[in-house]
């Protein structure tokens, strides 16, 4: 059940200043560092990032080509990813984009793939895979070897994913029009499983400001229930010693730490592994206390990390 | 959807096309699987790796898609943009290619037909009604077209000399 906190003068002022429903702001005040800075950052368009598709080109060559067209790029913590600091025209309107030399993808989303520690030749399950940004990144890290099983139940989204896979020259992937819960039918075990779970999308309010007021506590409850079912299935698909990465683009602890905490409590053989980037996960929310390992999960805030809002937990299944 | 290995006739058609674009050697050790719809009228040629082939041949599951669709088998093999991209990158690029000017690149990428003055270079001996891969100045496949004229007539000014059949811009149009 989504936790609602009592309103205060501060929550009333901030929600009036930035146009949010107050229940949402009063929650942010409980766990987001520097809420005013955070809400202010959400008012401006997020930094755009591109990921070089090394299946088709290499970073130096692409950067040079884009610079000749007037783009300015800055390196990031992920070697294949660059921040676009100046774009003379739409980043998706270049020939290089059409030819699949890069993919427009947020840095946080690339860090989720980085957390998988993927190696060529592995078997990978990508749950809720469309539109395929993370899938294509995994394929390039695997150099088109091994196998990626990508699940996407929605026909329109699955179709859109095929175009992205084709544009990026991916041929180690097989797409299945099914959901995570039915994935157990495969009876396959995977070295790596990525569950980028459907969520309430609080983290992308900067891209879609309507969520400031259209988003409800019931959305969080609904997503949280689905996420719990999905992660239960996903964890059973991991080989012993394998890694499951769980991510969402939501700030809500009910969709993040709470889901992971329940999983870790139910399965004695799962550990939350540390990661290099982002802020530590919450160990307390309202009157709820999570296990210490949750510190190893990672939160990404727009005003601190210059990404969209994101949560990542890297889980080792022993 | 039915997935199977190409039979002898189908393989011959594919090989002929690979040879046509100088990509036979690159595909020699690659696995190709056919995806046929239920009527078996539409046959898509997919590049896969050995792991995907193993999974398919086990026959326990039926995927929505596999690997990379490099073209379609009709009377002849018609490459997709993804297939043309591989042919251009790994093939010998000595036959059935046309290079367009930088100015024309953008227009062709979004499906415009090609005027004679937009052609920088065309493979030798191209006949009329020939299937060709259209390249930009960096020798990257931006479209697939069909010639309307032969030889030097392809370069005549003021006329459309190549019809564009498929273009790289379709990814954008279809993706959304």
GROMACS .gro file of N, CA and C in nm, chain A residues 55-57 61 65 69 89 92-99 101 103 121-123 131 144-149 155-156 158-177 185-186 188, chain B residues 3 26 30-31 35 46-53 55-56 60-69 80-82 85-86 89-90 105-106 109-110 136 138 140-143 167-176:
model
  312
   55UNK      N    1   2.860  -0.228  -3.281
   55UNK     CA    2   2.841  -0.333  -3.383
   55UNK      C    3   2.857  -0.272  -3.523
   56UNK      N    4   2.843  -0.139  -3.531
   56UNK     CA    5   2.847  -0.076  -3.663
   56UNK      C    6   2.959   0.027  -3.680
   57UNK      N    7   3.005   0.084  -3.571
   57UNK     CA    8   3.108   0.188  -3.583
   57UNK      C    9   3.189   0.191  -3.454
   61UNK      N   10   3.521   0.753  -3.440
   61UNK     CA   11   3.473   0.779  -3.576
   61UNK      C   12   3.337   0.851  -3.572
   65UNK      N   13   3.233   1.239  -3.692
   65UNK     CA   14   3.128   1.265  -3.792
   65UNK      C   15   3.022   1.360  -3.738
   69UNK      N   16   2.908   1.783  -3.817
   69UNK     CA   17   2.771   1.830  -3.841
   69UNK      C   18   2.728   1.934  -3.738
   89UNK      N   19   2.048   2.028  -3.486
   89UNK     CA   20   1.914   1.982  -3.527
   89UNK      C   21   1.884   1.855  -3.449
   92UNK      N   22   1.788   1.267  -3.365
   92UNK     CA   23   1.738   1.148  -3.436
   92UNK      C   24   1.721   1.171  -3.585
   93UNK      N   25   1.773   1.283  -3.636
   93UNK     CA   26   1.751   1.314  -3.778
   93UNK      C   27   1.879   1.305  -3.860
   94UNK      N   28   1.983   1.242  -3.809
   94UNK     CA   29   2.107   1.231  -3.886
   94UNK      C   30   2.109   1.098  -3.963
   95UNK      N   31   2.190   1.094  -4.067
   95UNK     CA   32   2.207   0.968  -4.142
   95UNK      C   33   2.267   0.863  -4.049
   96UNK      N   34   2.358   0.905  -3.962
   96UNK     CA   35   2.424   0.811  -3.871
   96UNK      C   36   2.321   0.743  -3.781
   97UNK      N   37   2.220   0.818  -3.740
   97UNK     CA   38   2.115   0.758  -3.657
   97UNK      C   39   2.036   0.656  -3.738
   98UNK      N   40   1.998   0.695  -3.859
   98UNK     CA   41   1.921   0.604  -3.944
   98UNK      C   42   1.999   0.475  -3.971
   99UNK      N   43   2.131   0.490  -3.983
   99UNK     CA   44   2.214   0.374  -4.013
   99UNK      C   45   2.248   0.293  -3.889
  101UNK      N   46   2.423   0.385  -3.618
  101UNK     CA   47   2.554   0.406  -3.557
  101UNK      C   48   2.541   0.447  -3.410
  103UNK      N   49   2.233   0.509  -3.065
  103UNK     CA   50   2.099   0.494  -3.012
  103UNK      C   51   2.079   0.605  -2.910
  121UNK      N   52   2.893  -1.460  -2.553
  121UNK     CA   53   2.862  -1.603  -2.545
  121UNK      C   54   2.759  -1.640  -2.440
  122UNK      N   55   2.719  -1.545  -2.357
  122UNK     CA   56   2.625  -1.579  -2.250
  122UNK      C   57   2.480  -1.589  -2.301
  123UNK      N   58   2.395  -1.649  -2.216
  123UNK     CA   59   2.252  -1.653  -2.244
  123UNK      C   60   2.186  -1.547  -2.156
  131UNK      N   61   1.138  -0.064  -2.602
  131UNK     CA   62   1.164  -0.059  -2.746
  131UNK      C   63   1.301  -0.115  -2.788
  144UNK      N   64   2.726  -0.970  -3.067
  144UNK     CA   65   2.631  -1.053  -3.143
  144UNK      C   66   2.650  -1.204  -3.120
  145UNK      N   67   2.719  -1.240  -3.012
  145UNK     CA   68   2.736  -1.384  -2.984
  145UNK      C   69   2.636  -1.425  -2.875
  146UNK      N   70   2.638  -1.550  -2.835
  146UNK     CA   71   2.546  -1.596  -2.731
  146UNK      C   72   2.402  -1.582  -2.775
  147UNK      N   73   2.314  -1.562  -2.680
  147UNK     CA   74   2.173  -1.548  -2.718
  147UNK      C   75   2.101  -1.455  -2.621
  148UNK      N   76   2.017  -1.370  -2.678
  148UNK     CA   77   1.929  -1.286  -2.596
  148UNK      C   78   1.785  -1.327  -2.627
  149UNK      N   79   1.712  -1.364  -2.525
  149UNK     CA   80   1.569  -1.389  -2.540
  149UNK      C   81   1.499  -1.265  -2.489
  155UNK      N   82   0.199  -0.612  -2.897
  155UNK     CA   83   0.232  -0.628  -3.040
  155UNK      C   84   0.295  -0.503  -3.100
  156UNK      N   85   0.236  -0.387  -3.070
  156UNK     CA   86   0.286  -0.264  -3.130
  156UNK      C   87   0.429  -0.235  -3.083
  158UNK      N   88   0.640  -0.461  -2.966
  158UNK     CA   89   0.730  -0.566  -3.017
  158UNK      C   90   0.772  -0.534  -3.160
  159UNK      N   91   0.678  -0.483  -3.238
  159UNK     CA   92   0.707  -0.448  -3.377
  159UNK      C   93   0.808  -0.333  -3.382
  160UNK      N   94   0.785  -0.236  -3.296
  160UNK     CA   95   0.876  -0.122  -3.292
  160UNK      C   96   1.016  -0.167  -3.251
  161UNK      N   97   1.020  -0.265  -3.164
  161UNK     CA   98   1.149  -0.319  -3.118
  161UNK      C   99   1.226  -0.383  -3.235
  162UNK      N  100   1.151  -0.452  -3.323
  162UNK     CA  101   1.218  -0.518  -3.436
  162UNK      C  102   1.292  -0.417  -3.523
  163UNK      N  103   1.232  -0.299  -3.540
  163UNK     CA  104   1.299  -0.197  -3.622
  163UNK      C  105   1.428  -0.151  -3.555
  164UNK      N  106   1.425  -0.136  -3.425
  164UNK     CA  107   1.547  -0.095  -3.356
  164UNK      C  108   1.656  -0.202  -3.362
  165UNK      N  109   1.615  -0.328  -3.348
  165UNK     CA  110   1.713  -0.437  -3.357
  165UNK      C  111   1.774  -0.440  -3.497
  166UNK      N  112   1.690  -0.422  -3.599
  166UNK     CA  113   1.738  -0.425  -3.737
  166UNK      C  114   1.830  -0.306  -3.764
  167UNK      N  115   1.787  -0.188  -3.719
  167UNK     CA  116   1.868  -0.067  -3.740
  167UNK      C  117   2.006  -0.083  -3.678
  168UNK      N  118   2.013  -0.149  -3.564
  168UNK     CA  119   2.140  -0.163  -3.493
  168UNK      C  120   2.218  -0.288  -3.536
  169UNK      N  121   2.165  -0.365  -3.630
  169UNK     CA  122   2.238  -0.481  -3.682
  169UNK      C  123   2.251  -0.595  -3.583
  170UNK      N  124   2.150  -0.615  -3.499
  170UNK     CA  125   2.154  -0.720  -3.395
  170UNK      C  126   2.105  -0.852  -3.453
  171UNK      N  127   2.184  -0.958  -3.438
  171UNK     CA  128   2.135  -1.088  -3.486
  171UNK      C  129   2.149  -1.202  -3.384
  172UNK      N  130   2.173  -1.168  -3.258
  172UNK     CA  131   2.178  -1.274  -3.157
  172UNK      C  132   2.053  -1.274  -3.069
  173UNK      N  133   1.947  -1.210  -3.118
  173UNK     CA  134   1.828  -1.191  -3.035
  173UNK      C  135   1.705  -1.256  -3.097
  174UNK      N  136   1.626  -1.315  -3.011
  174UNK     CA  137   1.499  -1.369  -3.054
  174UNK      C  138   1.390  -1.304  -2.968
  175UNK      N  139   1.288  -1.249  -3.035
  175UNK     CA  140   1.182  -1.179  -2.962
  175UNK      C  141   1.062  -1.273  -2.946
  176UNK      N  142   1.005  -1.274  -2.827
  176UNK     CA  143   0.885  -1.354  -2.800
  176UNK      C  144   0.775  -1.262  -2.753
  177UNK      N  145   0.658  -1.279  -2.811
  177UNK     CA  146   0.545  -1.193  -2.769
  177UNK      C  147   0.480  -1.257  -2.647
  185UNK      N  148   0.781  -2.084  -1.902
  185UNK     CA  149   0.752  -2.194  -1.994
  185UNK      C  150   0.876  -2.237  -2.072
  186UNK      N  151   0.972  -2.146  -2.082
  186UNK     CA  152   1.092  -2.179  -2.160
  186UNK      C  153   1.176  -2.289  -2.097
  188UNK      N  154   1.431  -2.256  -1.952
  188UNK     CA  155   1.572  -2.226  -1.976
  188UNK      C  156   1.626  -2.149  -1.856
  321UNK      N  157   0.969  -2.166  -3.897
  321UNK     CA  158   1.112  -2.141  -3.918
  321UNK      C  159   1.177  -2.268  -3.972
  344UNK      N  160   3.162  -1.347  -4.697
  344UNK     CA  161   3.125  -1.307  -4.561
  344UNK      C  162   3.019  -1.401  -4.503
  348UNK      N  163   2.811  -1.821  -4.201
  348UNK     CA  164   2.698  -1.766  -4.123
  348UNK      C  165   2.576  -1.856  -4.138
  349UNK      N  166   2.490  -1.851  -4.035
  349UNK     CA  167   2.370  -1.935  -4.037
  349UNK      C  168   2.251  -1.853  -4.087
  353UNK      N  169   1.205  -1.758  -4.237
  353UNK     CA  170   1.084  -1.738  -4.156
  353UNK      C  171   0.968  -1.730  -4.257
  364UNK      N  172   1.661  -1.479  -4.253
  364UNK     CA  173   1.714  -1.423  -4.128
  364UNK      C  174   1.856  -1.472  -4.101
  365UNK      N  175   1.942  -1.378  -4.066
  365UNK     CA  176   2.076  -1.414  -4.020
  365UNK      C  177   2.068  -1.440  -3.870
  366UNK      N  178   2.112  -1.557  -3.827
  366UNK     CA  179   2.110  -1.589  -3.683
  366UNK      C  180   2.248  -1.641  -3.644
  367UNK      N  181   2.271  -1.662  -3.517
  367UNK     CA  182   2.395  -1.729  -3.478
  367UNK      C  183   2.363  -1.874  -3.437
  368UNK      N  184   2.466  -1.950  -3.404
  368UNK     CA  185   2.446  -2.094  -3.378
  368UNK      C  186   2.353  -2.118  -3.260
  369UNK      N  187   2.361  -2.032  -3.160
  369UNK     CA  188   2.278  -2.051  -3.039
  369UNK      C  189   2.130  -2.040  -3.074
  370UNK      N  190   2.097  -1.942  -3.156
  370UNK     CA  191   1.956  -1.924  -3.194
  370UNK      C  192   1.912  -2.041  -3.282
  371UNK      N  193   2.002  -2.083  -3.369
  371UNK     CA  194   1.970  -2.197  -3.456
  371UNK      C  195   1.938  -2.320  -3.370
  373UNK      N  196   1.828  -2.331  -3.065
  373UNK     CA  197   1.700  -2.310  -2.996
  373UNK      C  198   1.582  -2.340  -3.091
  374UNK      N  199   1.597  -2.292  -3.214
  374UNK     CA  200   1.489  -2.313  -3.312
  374UNK      C  201   1.474  -2.459  -3.348
  378UNK      N  202   1.086  -2.632  -2.948
  378UNK     CA  203   0.992  -2.629  -2.837
  378UNK      C  204   0.917  -2.497  -2.824
  379UNK      N  205   0.972  -2.393  -2.885
  379UNK     CA  206   0.909  -2.262  -2.870
  379UNK      C  207   0.897  -2.192  -3.004
  380UNK      N  208   0.803  -2.102  -3.014
  380UNK     CA  209   0.783  -2.032  -3.141
  380UNK      C  210   0.801  -1.883  -3.122
  381UNK      N  211   0.913  -1.831  -3.170
  381UNK     CA  212   0.939  -1.689  -3.148
  381UNK      C  213   0.858  -1.598  -3.241
  382UNK      N  214   0.849  -1.471  -3.203
  382UNK     CA  215   0.786  -1.368  -3.286
  382UNK      C  216   0.885  -1.326  -3.396
  383UNK      N  217   1.012  -1.324  -3.359
  383UNK     CA  218   1.115  -1.293  -3.460
  383UNK      C  219   1.247  -1.354  -3.417
  384UNK      N  220   1.334  -1.375  -3.514
  384UNK     CA  221   1.467  -1.426  -3.480
  384UNK      C  222   1.572  -1.348  -3.559
  385UNK      N  223   1.686  -1.326  -3.498
  385UNK     CA  224   1.801  -1.268  -3.567
  385UNK      C  225   1.771  -1.143  -3.646
  386UNK      N  226   1.840  -1.131  -3.757
  386UNK     CA  227   1.832  -1.011  -3.840
  386UNK      C  228   1.774  -1.046  -3.976
  387UNK      N  229   1.661  -0.985  -4.012
  387UNK     CA  230   1.601  -1.011  -4.144
  387UNK      C  231   1.685  -0.942  -4.250
  398UNK      N  232   1.686  -0.649  -4.752
  398UNK     CA  233   1.630  -0.545  -4.665
  398UNK      C  234   1.740  -0.441  -4.647
  399UNK      N  235   1.709  -0.331  -4.578
  399UNK     CA  236   1.814  -0.231  -4.551
  399UNK      C  237   1.923  -0.293  -4.462
  400UNK      N  238   1.880  -0.376  -4.366
  400UNK     CA  239   1.979  -0.440  -4.277
  400UNK      C  240   2.070  -0.533  -4.358
  403UNK      N  241   2.305  -0.326  -4.572
  403UNK     CA  242   2.409  -0.270  -4.485
  403UNK      C  243   2.524  -0.370  -4.468
  404UNK      N  244   2.489  -0.497  -4.446
  404UNK     CA  245   2.593  -0.601  -4.431
  404UNK      C  246   2.667  -0.622  -4.563
  407UNK      N  247   2.903  -0.336  -4.612
  407UNK     CA  248   3.016  -0.331  -4.518
  407UNK      C  249   3.115  -0.443  -4.539
  408UNK      N  250   3.062  -0.562  -4.571
  408UNK     CA  251   3.152  -0.678  -4.578
  408UNK      C  252   3.169  -0.734  -4.719
  423UNK      N  253   2.203   1.241  -5.043
  423UNK     CA  254   2.199   1.137  -4.938
  423UNK      C  255   2.073   1.146  -4.851
  424UNK      N  256   2.047   1.266  -4.804
  424UNK     CA  257   1.934   1.285  -4.711
  424UNK      C  258   1.801   1.250  -4.782
  427UNK      N  259   1.771   0.881  -4.841
  427UNK     CA  260   1.749   0.811  -4.714
  427UNK      C  261   1.603   0.813  -4.672
  428UNK      N  262   1.531   0.912  -4.721
  428UNK     CA  263   1.388   0.921  -4.687
  428UNK      C  264   1.300   0.884  -4.806
  454UNK      N  265   2.597   0.600  -4.970
  454UNK     CA  266   2.637   0.741  -4.955
  454UNK      C  267   2.788   0.751  -4.981
  456UNK      N  268   3.025   0.765  -4.786
  456UNK     CA  269   3.105   0.681  -4.696
  456UNK      C  270   3.085   0.532  -4.726
  458UNK      N  271   2.810   0.358  -4.727
  458UNK     CA  272   2.712   0.294  -4.638
  458UNK      C  273   2.579   0.283  -4.712
  459UNK      N  274   2.511   0.170  -4.692
  459UNK     CA  275   2.385   0.147  -4.764
  459UNK      C  276   2.275   0.236  -4.708
  460UNK      N  277   2.219   0.321  -4.794
  460UNK     CA  278   2.110   0.409  -4.748
  460UNK      C  279   1.976   0.371  -4.812
  461UNK      N  280   1.980   0.291  -4.916
  461UNK     CA  281   1.853   0.251  -4.981
  461UNK      C  282   1.878   0.138  -5.080
  485UNK      N  283   1.420   0.241  -4.814
  485UNK     CA  284   1.521   0.338  -4.771
  485UNK      C  285   1.542   0.327  -4.620
  486UNK      N  286   1.656   0.377  -4.576
  486UNK     CA  287   1.691   0.367  -4.432
  486UNK      C  288   1.591   0.442  -4.345
  487UNK      N  289   1.524   0.543  -4.401
  487UNK     CA  290   1.430   0.623  -4.323
  487UNK      C  291   1.308   0.543  -4.278
  488UNK      N  292   1.288   0.426  -4.335
  488UNK     CA  293   1.169   0.349  -4.298
  488UNK      C  294   1.175   0.307  -4.151
  489UNK      N  295   1.297   0.296  -4.098
  489UNK     CA  296   1.310   0.263  -3.955
  489UNK      C  297   1.237   0.366  -3.870
  490UNK      N  298   1.258   0.493  -3.909
  490UNK     CA  299   1.195   0.601  -3.833
  490UNK      C  300   1.045   0.602  -3.853
  491UNK      N  301   1.003   0.585  -3.977
  491UNK     CA  302   0.859   0.592  -4.008
  491UNK      C  303   0.784   0.477  -3.940
  492UNK      N  304   0.845   0.360  -3.940
  492UNK     CA  305   0.776   0.241  -3.891
  492UNK      C  306   0.792   0.222  -3.741
  493UNK      N  307   0.900   0.275  -3.685
  493UNK     CA  308   0.932   0.249  -3.545
  493UNK      C  309   0.823   0.298  -3.452
  494UNK      N  310   0.775   0.422  -3.479
  494UNK     CA  311   0.679   0.485  -3.388
  494UNK      C  312   0.545   0.418  -3.392
   0.00000   0.00000   0.00000
